[in-house]
Amino acid sequence: MSFDVDFSGLLTKMQRVSQAVQQAVEDTAEKAAEEIHEKAIEYASGPMNPDWKAKQARTAKRENVRNSGKRVALHFKDNAEYLWYREVMHEGKGTPPWPVSVNTGTFRRAHRRERIRKGVWRVFGDSKIARYFSYVHDGTIRMKGRPTIGKAVQEFKQSGRIREIGRAMLRKNLQGVK
């Protein structure tokens, strides 16, 4: 008595499943990098807080632009606003406000993402676009850092969103395997 068992169909299907899983990992990494990148740009842009935008507009007014050009005159409504500005921006006691003062959008454009190899992406700040990116992100001795990318990565990790993305991509790629 002899038995002949043909596993060629099983091997073919296992190879297709393996390719689908590899593609799901690549898609998951790409989607995660995309979401982190978008969140970092959102942090660089700052929350849409009308009070902060009004305060930013008041402190960014220039006095006598034709003659001095670079001189910025700060206008405060009252002493409390001045004390807040001094405490946060100069003494570093409070949390710096979001957003980073953005006039041109160069800081936002400096946020990049790229594929390093299969399944590996990175989100980074391009210092060729904005030379000051690391100073704003990491801070200096006179200013606290505003880590847009670090904060986006931390929030993404804590949200557990990577599992949701991975499951969705795996489901999507395994649907075609038969």
Tab-separated table of C-alpha atoms in Angstrom, residues 51-63 71-77 81-82 84-86 89 97 101 103:
chain	number	residue	atom	x	y	z
A	51	ASP	CA	-6.755	83.851	20.566
A	52	TRP	CA	-3.234	82.644	19.815
A	53	LYS	CA	-3.463	83.776	16.193
A	54	ALA	CA	-4.556	87.235	17.356
A	55	LYS	CA	-1.725	87.347	19.901
A	56	GLN	CA	0.750	86.259	17.235
A	57	ALA	CA	-0.497	88.986	14.902
A	58	ARG	CA	-0.158	91.623	17.636
A	59	THR	CA	3.404	90.637	18.521
A	60	ALA	CA	4.507	90.381	14.903
A	61	LYS	CA	3.666	93.963	13.981
A	62	ARG	CA	6.556	95.951	12.646
A	63	GLU	CA	7.196	99.541	13.439
A	71	ARG	CA	12.898	95.837	14.084
A	72	VAL	CA	9.872	94.258	15.664
A	73	ALA	CA	7.820	96.271	18.090
A	74	LEU	CA	5.863	94.148	20.531
A	75	HIS	CA	2.467	95.468	21.507
A	76	PHE	CA	0.827	93.987	24.589
A	77	LYS	CA	-2.683	94.681	25.827
A	81	GLU	CA	0.270	89.439	28.582
A	82	TYR	CA	3.776	90.883	28.728
A	84	TRP	CA	3.355	85.606	30.020
A	85	TYR	CA	5.447	86.380	26.938
A	86	ARG	CA	8.573	87.027	29.002
A	89	MET	CA	9.645	82.894	25.496
A	97	PRO	CA	2.929	77.802	22.576
A	101	SER	CA	5.868	81.343	14.313
A	103	ASN	CA	5.193	83.269	8.056
